Amino acid sequence: MDFATRIAQLRSRHGEAEPYGAGMTAKQPLPQTADFVSNVSRLRAEVERHAHAYYVLDAPTLPDAEYDRLFRELQTLEAQHPELVTPDSPTQRVGGKVLDGFAPVRHAVPMLSIRTETDTESSGALAFDTRVKNALGTEDEIEYACELKFDGLALNLRYEQGVLVQAATRGDGETGEDVTQNVRTIHCIPLRLQGCDAEVLEVRGEVYMARRDFERYNQRQREKNLPTLVNPRNGAAGSIRQLDPKLAAQRPLSFFAYGLGEVRGWALPATHGEILDALQRFGMPVCAERAVVRGAAALAEFHRRIAAKRDALPFDIDGVVYKVNSLALQQQLGFVSREPRWAVAHKYPAEEQLTVVRDIEIQVGRTGKMTPVAKLEPVFVGGTTVSNATLHNEDETRRKDVRIGDTVIVRRAGDVIPEVVGVVSERRPANVGEPFDLFKLLEGKCPVCGSTIVREEGEADWRCSGGLFCPAQRKQALLHFASRRAMNIEGLGDKLVEQLVDGGIVHTPADLYKLGMSALVDLERMGEKSALNLLAAIEHSKQTTLARFIYALGIRNVGEVTAKDLAQHFGSLDNLFAADLEALQQVRDVGPVVAQSIVDFLAEAHNREVIEQLRAGGVSWAEHQPAAQASLPFSGKTFVLTGTLATLSRDRAKERLEALGAKVAGSVSKKTDYVVAGAEAGSKLDKAHQLGVAILDEAQFLALLDNV
Ligand code: IVH
């Protein structure tokens, strides 16, 4: 089914035969009939529904372009009839006037904080359970609601008759600040609750910045030589307190609800767990990592389970929270000095720590990029011992004014590289080092090969001009070439590459295909068996795909996705070679910068020579005629692979599908066209059944591939 058909179906499901503004043009004033008014509100509801699926459920129901089209349609209609704009319209999220300051908001119910159990071991959970049981005078097992402790900023969202009327920060707990305008720009916060028209319902929760959004924001800032955010928490707090809502709207924020403030006209359920379930039904984002458990051992188990997945979570947490589940028991327990006796935060080791910079070294990357790295007094952060932390680039190091001898804050969260987030200036010693100056430090030369270093105008990085003459770049280029998603040469790790390059055995990737036993067995820690394995892995890598090969070349600005797009667009390496700047920019997402990188790379005689040698050495792939994307057999089709296929690895199946124009997604949604289910397929298969998505078994899938 193509998208147009799907949209038509979607419309007919809603009893809609034609677009909402059908028969009207942007210029003509429109007759405001009852039908028209109800069309606008239906369109608004539809846009809101798709936005909820996208921002809250993380399961898009429409292609982005189609959503944008509906959104613009609504904007146009509202612009023609401003009297029809409602405060809960999705068009009202874009940010209003710049403010002079934030008005104070007195909280109807104070926003309290919770006691923190700093004992990060299981005994912390036990101590809390014992206090609760003592206070209640019972030996019975207590039921608890367990949640994550999100590391962001607390907000109170006030809904009246289901419509968001005010958002306020916690402030001192009694009085906060009115941040309604900024909060309206957060897409996952509903402007209207679904199925709740309580007179007043105040939802409390945490606004946060997801790690990926934080990294992306900082990466873009660094590229533009602009200041970065220290950590996601400061990012969230800073954006919420930003006086220009347009700027706030550019910072990607998210929200999780975890409780209530004032409630009028809504019958409270009996437990905290049921409150969260109800909030979720109303369309509020509630974190799925929650559990209702009984007894201290189960609390400790929750703490352990979440600790094990802390790095893999998409956002920062600094602990978990336990709450007595029964509201009746909560009331019985009451408060001590502004903290409820029925809740506690059980912490994890911090993801930021203080330590001292012993030295600053420069690392040379694959493209010659020079990255200053702080050598640190080893420190335990976010679960591991850290002794190196990136300073990203020269400007960032200067902006933070990091010097040898300084005490700095180091952050390691998730699986990102540890970084220096700032200097504790009060602790700067009298004999601190000089302000950072990369050129001066290196005396203008690459620390590895001695070539001149250059920093082009508008670029944030210094680079070594030595290219593949520079052993550091050569080593990184070889490691990239051999990496799993490129040529996938198993066993070619950094120690081996180091020896091969330093020993003058391998100069370019093409030399790998000339290696024989005699060159390998003399290397350190290389027995006959591992040498044979390596040679077999190199041999195996010869049969590859054009996309992998292009990616493996390590062309600046050409990542895996661009490599796939180039392979699909040009079909053969010779066609890619023949493309000029203009032809390259016809490829999806290839702009002038990427196109120039490709042209520069291929203009280098040395690079072409290596490519020819690789081909001569036996590296090969299937080629096809250059195809306009739409004409590929599976263009516009989305597949999801699940379970184990007997005859094809998942990567290989993905490659074959992509070569035929299909998109291969990680999860099943209404957008999925086919689910390919191998042996032991699990929840994705269930979801496909639920949504009525077409399911192919292995035989059907192979037949489909063979018949295109
Ligand atoms: S409950 C009366 N639950 O931690 C109980 N707080 O001092 C009120 N926080 O700044 C708080 N995750 O913003 C609660 N799942 C969670 C939380 C949470 C983070 C924050 C909260 C406040 C601090 C508690």
JSON list of C-alpha atoms and ligand atoms in Angstrom, two decimals, residues 112-114 147-150 153-154 170 205-206 258 321 323 335 340 342-343, ligand 1:
[
{"chain": "A", "resi": 112, "resn": "LEU", "atom": "CA", "xyz": [8.02, 18.84, 48.78]},
{"chain": "A", "resi": 113, "resn": "SER", "atom": "CA", "xyz": [11.25, 17.02, 48.33]},
{"chain": "A", "resi": 114, "resn": "ILE", "atom": "CA", "xyz": [12.12, 13.50, 49.35]},
{"chain": "A", "resi": 147, "resn": "GLU", "atom": "CA", "xyz": [10.25, 4.45, 39.97]},
{"chain": "A", "resi": 148, "resn": "LEU", "atom": "CA", "xyz": [13.35, 6.03, 38.53]},
{"chain": "A", "resi": 149, "resn": "LYS", "atom": "CA", "xyz": [14.74, 9.21, 40.01]},
{"chain": "A", "resi": 150, "resn": "PHE", "atom": "CA", "xyz": [15.00, 11.42, 36.95]},
{"chain": "A", "resi": 153, "resn": "LEU", "atom": "CA", "xyz": [13.86, 19.85, 37.07]},
{"chain": "A", "resi": 154, "resn": "ALA", "atom": "CA", "xyz": [10.54, 19.41, 38.92]},
{"chain": "A", "resi": 170, "resn": "ARG", "atom": "CA", "xyz": [9.24, 24.10, 42.20]},
{"chain": "A", "resi": 205, "resn": "GLY", "atom": "CA", "xyz": [6.94, 15.39, 37.27]},
{"chain": "A", "resi": 206, "resn": "GLU", "atom": "CA", "xyz": [10.39, 16.01, 35.93]},
{"chain": "A", "resi": 258, "resn": "TYR", "atom": "CA", "xyz": [5.45, 10.98, 38.79]},
{"chain": "A", "resi": 321, "resn": "VAL", "atom": "CA", "xyz": [12.50, 6.22, 44.20]},
{"chain": "A", "resi": 323, "resn": "LYS", "atom": "CA", "xyz": [6.90, 5.11, 47.43]},
{"chain": "A", "resi": 335, "resn": "PHE", "atom": "CA", "xyz": [5.57, 14.04, 56.82]},
{"chain": "A", "resi": 340, "resn": "PRO", "atom": "CA", "xyz": [7.14, 12.52, 53.30]},
{"chain": "A", "resi": 342, "resn": "TRP", "atom": "CA", "xyz": [6.34, 7.31, 52.69]},
{"chain": "A", "resi": 343, "resn": "ALA", "atom": "CA", "xyz": [8.94, 7.98, 50.00]},
{"chain": "B", "resi": 1, "resn": "IVH", "atom": "S1", "xyz": [8.42, 12.32, 44.18]},
{"chain": "B", "resi": 1, "resn": "IVH", "atom": "C1", "xyz": [6.56, 14.22, 47.80]},
{"chain": "B", "resi": 1, "resn": "IVH", "atom": "N1", "xyz": [9.39, 10.88, 42.21]},
{"chain": "B", "resi": 1, "resn": "IVH", "atom": "O1", "xyz": [13.65, 14.41, 43.03]},
{"chain": "B", "resi": 1, "resn": "IVH", "atom": "C2", "xyz": [7.33, 13.51, 46.77]},
{"chain": "B", "resi": 1, "resn": "IVH", "atom": "N2", "xyz": [10.51, 12.90, 42.76]},
{"chain": "B", "resi": 1, "resn": "IVH", "atom": "O2", "xyz": [13.37, 15.63, 46.24]},
{"chain": "B", "resi": 1, "resn": "IVH", "atom": "C3", "xyz": [7.78, 14.41, 45.71]},
{"chain": "B", "resi": 1, "resn": "IVH", "atom": "N3", "xyz": [12.45, 13.40, 41.32]},
{"chain": "B", "resi": 1, "resn": "IVH", "atom": "O3", "xyz": [13.30, 17.55, 42.84]},
{"chain": "B", "resi": 1, "resn": "IVH", "atom": "C4", "xyz": [8.77, 13.93, 44.74]},
{"chain": "B", "resi": 1, "resn": "IVH", "atom": "N4", "xyz": [12.28, 11.62, 40.05]},
{"chain": "B", "resi": 1, "resn": "IVH", "atom": "O4", "xyz": [11.80, 16.53, 41.09]},
{"chain": "B", "resi": 1, "resn": "IVH", "atom": "C5", "xyz": [9.54, 12.00, 42.95]},
{"chain": "B", "resi": 1, "resn": "IVH", "atom": "N5", "xyz": [10.11, 9.51, 40.47]},
{"chain": "B", "resi": 1, "resn": "IVH", "atom": "C6", "xyz": [10.25, 10.63, 41.20]},
{"chain": "B", "resi": 1, "resn": "IVH", "atom": "C7", "xyz": [11.27, 11.56, 40.97]},
{"chain": "B", "resi": 1, "resn": "IVH", "atom": "C8", "xyz": [11.39, 12.69, 41.78]},
{"chain": "B", "resi": 1, "resn": "IVH", "atom": "C9", "xyz": [12.95, 12.73, 40.28]},
{"chain": "B", "resi": 1, "resn": "IVH", "atom": "C10", "xyz": [13.00, 14.67, 41.83]},
{"chain": "B", "resi": 1, "resn": "IVH", "atom": "C11", "xyz": [11.98, 15.71, 42.17]},
{"chain": "B", "resi": 1, "resn": "IVH", "atom": "C12", "xyz": [12.58, 16.47, 43.32]},
{"chain": "B", "resi": 1, "resn": "IVH", "atom": "C13", "xyz": [13.53, 15.49, 43.91]},
{"chain": "B", "resi": 1, "resn": "IVH", "atom": "C14", "xyz": [12.95, 14.93, 45.19]}
]
